[in-house]
Short mmCIF file of C-alpha atoms in Angstrom, two decimals:
data_model
loop_
_atom_site.label_atom_id
_atom_site.label_comp_id
_atom_site.label_asym_id
_atom_site.label_seq_id
_atom_site.Cartn_x
_atom_site.Cartn_y
_atom_site.Cartn_z
CA MET A 1 99.76 -4.28 -26.29
CA ARG A 2 96.03 -4.75 -26.82
CA ASN A 3 96.10 -8.02 -24.90
CA LEU A 4 97.60 -6.16 -21.95
CA LEU A 5 94.91 -3.42 -21.93
CA THR A 6 92.01 -5.87 -22.09
CA ILE A 7 93.61 -7.72 -19.11
CA LEU A 8 93.61 -4.17 -17.16
CA LEU A 9 90.16 -3.61 -18.02
CA VAL A 10 88.89 -7.06 -16.61
CA LEU A 11 90.68 -6.64 -13.56
CA LEU A 12 89.32 -3.28 -13.10
CA ASN A 13 86.01 -4.44 -13.34
CA TRP A 14 86.44 -7.01 -10.88
CA THR A 15 87.53 -4.70 -8.26
CA ILE A 16 84.72 -2.25 -8.72
CA LEU A 17 82.47 -5.28 -8.54
CA PHE A 18 83.98 -6.84 -5.44
CA ALA A 19 83.98 -3.24 -3.61
CA GLN A 20 80.11 -2.85 -4.41
CA ASN A 21 79.49 -6.26 -3.13
CA ASP A 22 81.25 -5.47 0.39
CA SER A 23 79.37 -2.31 0.66
CA ILE A 24 75.85 -3.32 -0.29
CA VAL A 25 75.52 -7.16 0.88
CA ARG A 26 74.51 -7.48 4.39
CA TYR A 27 74.13 -10.72 6.33
CA ASP A 28 71.47 -11.47 8.57
CA SER A 29 72.63 -13.31 11.92
CA THR A 30 69.38 -13.21 13.67
CA GLU A 31 68.27 -16.77 15.16
CA MET A 32 65.14 -17.69 13.62
CA GLN A 33 62.48 -19.23 15.53
CA PRO A 34 59.63 -21.55 14.36
CA LEU A 35 56.02 -19.93 14.83
CA GLU A 36 53.81 -22.03 16.81
CA ILE A 37 49.92 -22.09 15.77
CA SER A 38 47.66 -23.60 18.32
CA GLU A 39 44.27 -25.11 17.79
CA ASP A 40 42.69 -22.06 19.51
CA ASP A 41 44.77 -19.66 16.95
CA LEU A 42 43.02 -21.61 14.11
CA GLN A 43 39.70 -21.83 15.75
CA GLN A 44 39.67 -18.11 16.07
CA PHE A 45 40.06 -17.56 12.18
CA LEU A 46 37.56 -20.27 11.36
CA ASN A 47 34.84 -18.62 13.43
CA ASP A 48 35.43 -15.09 11.51
CA ASP A 49 32.92 -14.80 8.94
CA ALA A 50 35.68 -12.64 7.07
CA PHE A 51 37.59 -15.74 6.46
CA ASN A 52 34.75 -17.84 5.09
CA TYR A 53 35.28 -17.86 1.37
CA GLU A 54 32.45 -20.71 0.78
CA VAL A 55 29.55 -19.47 -1.64
CA ALA A 56 26.32 -20.37 -0.38
CA GLU A 57 23.73 -20.79 -3.09
CA PRO A 58 20.25 -19.69 -2.17
CA LYS A 59 17.72 -22.10 -2.10
CA SER A 60 15.06 -21.77 -4.93
CA THR A 61 11.51 -20.72 -4.01
CA TRP A 62 8.26 -21.04 -5.73
CA TRP A 63 8.51 -17.09 -6.77
CA ASP A 64 11.82 -17.87 -8.41
CA ALA A 65 10.16 -20.71 -10.40
CA VAL A 66 7.50 -18.50 -11.28
CA THR A 67 9.71 -15.66 -12.50
CA ASN A 68 12.11 -18.18 -14.21
CA TRP A 69 9.09 -19.59 -16.18
CA PHE A 70 7.77 -15.95 -17.13
CA TYR A 71 11.29 -15.04 -18.19
CA ASN A 72 11.70 -18.25 -20.42
CA ILE A 73 8.50 -17.32 -22.16
CA ILE A 74 9.21 -13.94 -22.94
CA ARG A 75 12.89 -14.71 -24.12
CA SER A 76 11.68 -17.51 -26.32
CA PHE A 77 9.03 -15.13 -27.66
CA PHE A 78 11.57 -12.50 -28.23
CA GLU A 79 14.02 -15.04 -30.21
CA TRP A 80 10.78 -16.10 -32.31
CA ILE A 81 10.37 -12.37 -33.44
CA PHE A 82 14.05 -10.95 -33.43
CA GLY A 83 16.03 -14.15 -33.73
CA VAL A 84 18.65 -15.64 -30.88
CA GLU A 85 21.07 -13.17 -31.59
CA ASN A 86 19.40 -10.09 -31.29
CA ALA A 87 16.72 -11.22 -28.48
CA GLY A 88 19.08 -10.29 -25.45
CA GLY A 89 19.28 -6.67 -26.14
CA TYR A 90 15.46 -6.29 -27.02
CA LEU A 91 14.61 -8.39 -23.94
CA ALA A 92 16.98 -6.27 -21.78
CA ILE A 93 15.11 -2.95 -22.99
CA PHE A 94 11.56 -4.72 -22.47
CA LEU A 95 12.41 -5.70 -18.93
CA LYS A 96 13.59 -2.04 -18.23
CA ILE A 97 10.21 -0.77 -19.31
CA LEU A 98 8.07 -3.34 -18.01
CA PRO A 99 7.50 -1.74 -14.51
CA TYR A 100 6.16 1.44 -16.10
CA LEU A 101 3.74 -0.59 -18.14
CA LEU A 102 2.57 -2.46 -15.39
CA LEU A 103 2.00 0.65 -13.35
CA ALA A 104 0.30 2.32 -16.58
CA ILE A 105 -2.06 -0.46 -16.91
CA PHE A 106 -2.83 -0.66 -13.06
CA LEU A 107 -3.53 3.22 -13.14
CA TYR A 108 -5.91 2.64 -16.43
CA LEU A 109 -7.85 -0.31 -14.66
CA VAL A 110 -8.38 1.76 -11.34
CA ILE A 111 -9.43 4.96 -13.22
CA ARG A 112 -11.82 2.45 -15.40
CA PHE A 113 -13.17 0.73 -12.36
CA PHE A 114 -14.05 4.49 -10.69
CA ILE A 115 -15.67 5.86 -14.04
CA LYS A 116 -17.93 2.43 -14.17
CA ALA A 117 -18.78 2.61 -10.57
CA ASN A 118 -19.69 6.25 -10.78
CA THR A 119 -21.69 5.79 -14.15
CA ARG A 120 -23.53 2.65 -12.62
CA SER A 121 -24.48 4.78 -9.44
CA LEU A 122 -25.82 7.58 -11.52
CA ILE A 123 -27.89 4.84 -13.29
CA TYR A 124 -29.14 3.31 -10.44
CA ASN A 125 -30.20 6.50 -8.80
CA GLU A 126 -32.16 7.30 -11.51
CA LYS A 127 -33.77 3.84 -11.69
CA ASN A 128 -34.21 3.24 -8.12
CA PRO A 129 -35.35 6.15 -6.10
CA ASN A 130 -35.16 4.26 -2.98
CA MET A 131 -31.19 4.78 -3.28
CA VAL A 132 -29.77 7.85 -1.82
CA ILE A 133 -25.97 8.19 -2.29
CA LEU A 134 -23.69 10.12 -0.01
CA SER A 135 -23.96 13.29 -2.65
CA GLU A 136 -27.83 13.35 -2.23
CA GLU A 137 -27.44 13.88 1.35
CA GLU A 138 -26.69 17.61 1.25
CA ARG A 139 -29.37 18.27 -1.01
CA ILE A 140 -32.01 16.51 0.96
CA ILE A 141 -31.14 18.18 4.33
CA LYS A 142 -30.46 21.72 2.78
CA THR A 143 -33.33 21.85 0.06
CA GLU A 144 -35.88 18.79 0.43
CA ASP A 145 -39.09 18.74 2.70
CA ILE A 146 -37.92 15.50 4.60
CA GLN A 147 -41.09 15.11 6.30
CA GLN A 148 -42.88 14.84 3.04
CA LEU A 149 -40.26 12.47 1.83
CA ILE A 150 -41.02 10.40 4.88
CA LYS A 151 -44.92 10.29 4.13
CA GLU A 152 -44.01 9.09 0.56
CA ALA A 153 -41.58 6.36 1.49
CA LEU A 154 -44.14 5.25 4.00
CA ALA A 155 -46.70 5.06 1.27
CA GLU A 156 -44.68 2.85 -0.52
CA ASN A 157 -44.22 0.80 2.30
CA ASN A 158 -40.50 1.37 1.99
CA TYR A 159 -40.01 1.30 5.62
CA ARG A 160 -35.83 1.30 5.51
CA LEU A 161 -35.95 4.63 3.42
CA ALA A 162 -38.14 6.02 5.80
CA VAL A 163 -35.80 5.34 8.53
CA ARG A 164 -32.99 6.81 6.61
CA TYR A 165 -35.13 10.03 5.64
CA TYR A 166 -36.14 10.46 9.55
CA TYR A 167 -32.50 10.19 10.50
CA LEU A 168 -31.68 13.00 8.18
CA PHE A 169 -34.63 14.82 9.43
CA ILE A 170 -32.75 14.55 13.06
CA LEU A 171 -29.51 15.73 11.69
CA LYS A 172 -31.23 18.81 10.01
CA LEU A 173 -33.09 19.76 13.40
CA LEU A 174 -29.73 19.62 15.30
CA SER A 175 -27.90 21.53 12.79
CA GLU A 176 -30.82 24.36 12.73
CA ARG A 177 -30.56 24.63 16.83
CA GLU A 178 -26.76 24.64 16.33
CA MET A 179 -26.19 21.71 18.20
CA ILE A 180 -24.29 19.99 15.73
CA ALA A 181 -22.10 21.76 12.96
CA TRP A 182 -23.42 19.36 9.97
CA GLN A 183 -20.73 18.84 7.39
CA ARG A 184 -20.74 16.28 4.55
CA GLN A 185 -17.51 14.43 5.55
CA LYS A 186 -18.22 14.11 9.12
CA THR A 187 -19.47 10.67 10.69
CA ASN A 188 -22.23 10.24 12.98
CA ASP A 189 -19.59 9.61 15.52
CA ASP A 190 -18.49 13.10 15.14
CA TYR A 191 -22.19 14.41 15.55
CA SER A 192 -22.52 12.34 18.85
CA ASN A 193 -19.22 13.78 20.20
CA GLU A 194 -20.49 17.25 19.61
CA LEU A 195 -23.50 16.92 21.61
CA SER A 196 -23.24 17.50 25.30
CA GLY A 197 -24.05 14.50 27.82
CA GLY A 198 -27.18 13.51 29.14
CA PRO A 199 -30.35 11.88 27.83
CA LEU A 200 -30.31 13.60 24.23
CA LYS A 201 -26.80 12.12 23.60
CA GLN A 202 -28.11 8.92 24.59
CA GLN A 203 -31.43 9.11 22.65
CA PHE A 204 -29.31 10.39 19.83
CA ASN A 205 -26.70 7.49 20.08
CA ARG A 206 -29.51 4.98 20.17
CA ALA A 207 -31.04 6.62 17.13
CA THR A 208 -27.95 6.38 15.16
CA LEU A 209 -27.28 2.62 16.41
CA LEU A 210 -30.86 1.62 14.56
CA TYR A 211 -30.01 3.60 11.47
CA ASP A 212 -26.54 2.11 10.73
CA TYR A 213 -28.15 -1.35 11.45
CA ILE A 214 -31.10 -0.75 9.21
CA TRP A 215 -29.57 1.43 6.14
CA TYR A 216 -25.99 0.54 6.17
CA GLY A 217 -27.05 -3.35 7.41
CA GLU A 218 -29.48 -3.45 4.83
CA PHE A 219 -31.96 -4.87 7.23
CA GLN A 220 -35.32 -4.99 5.96
CA ILE A 221 -38.16 -4.12 8.32
CA ASP A 222 -41.80 -4.37 8.45
CA GLN A 223 -44.41 -1.63 9.29
CA GLU A 224 -44.63 -3.24 13.16
CA ARG A 225 -40.63 -2.83 13.60
CA TYR A 226 -41.27 0.45 12.11
CA SER A 227 -43.40 1.58 14.58
CA LYS A 228 -40.84 0.85 17.46
CA VAL A 229 -38.05 2.67 15.50
CA GLU A 230 -40.20 5.58 14.95
CA GLU A 231 -41.13 6.00 18.66
CA VAL A 232 -37.34 6.34 19.09
CA PHE A 233 -37.04 9.30 16.62
CA VAL A 234 -40.05 10.96 17.69
CA SER A 235 -38.82 10.71 21.44
CA LEU A 236 -35.34 12.21 20.19
CA LYS A 237 -37.44 14.99 17.93
CA ASN A 238 -39.25 15.77 20.99
CA SER A 239 -36.09 16.10 23.17
CA ILE A 240 -34.35 18.39 20.64
CA GLY A 241 -37.51 20.80 20.53
CA THR A 242 -37.13 20.95 24.54
CA HIS A 243 -33.39 21.88 24.19
CA GLY A 244 -34.07 24.20 21.69
#
């Protein structure tokens, strides 16, 4: 009886299995055609950069050699201090803060340079009265007797400084007659543009050219050459008085 029951269960399972296979399995009767790929089709993919899987290694430059040399020196230094195992971590931290350190050093050097330059200018100005820096220009025009300064410079045969004072005297005259608006940050070209056209502007431009050449060009002149320059300034001074 038990054997009969077993046989019946096996037959039942096979019946269910074949019934499921008949309902699930589907056979595709479509005829398959091979895909033909031409040379043009292959060339299209070869020319597409998206299918280029070759890794091009960049060429080493002299800057790469310098940075690698510098990195190896720093790494060897850190390995000597912290050991080989710990050097990598400390080196990574150092490289992160390195740009800020370089920026701080650069700012320190710039500030130090300007402090020294200003100090040197003050010292030279005290030792050498012939030097007239830009900060002195306003004081000379507004408070000094420029004609007396010209006489003192000529008495010392310092004709270059006399030209400097004479040009400031011209700017003072133009400012007093409101022909220009004198300001410390303005250039000589600005004053020339403020003057109306005509002989006065031409005379001023000529005087400016001589002044720039002698003073800023540091061209040394003697008494004979100063006399010729003085004629230009005197003529300009007289023209200013006429227009005033």
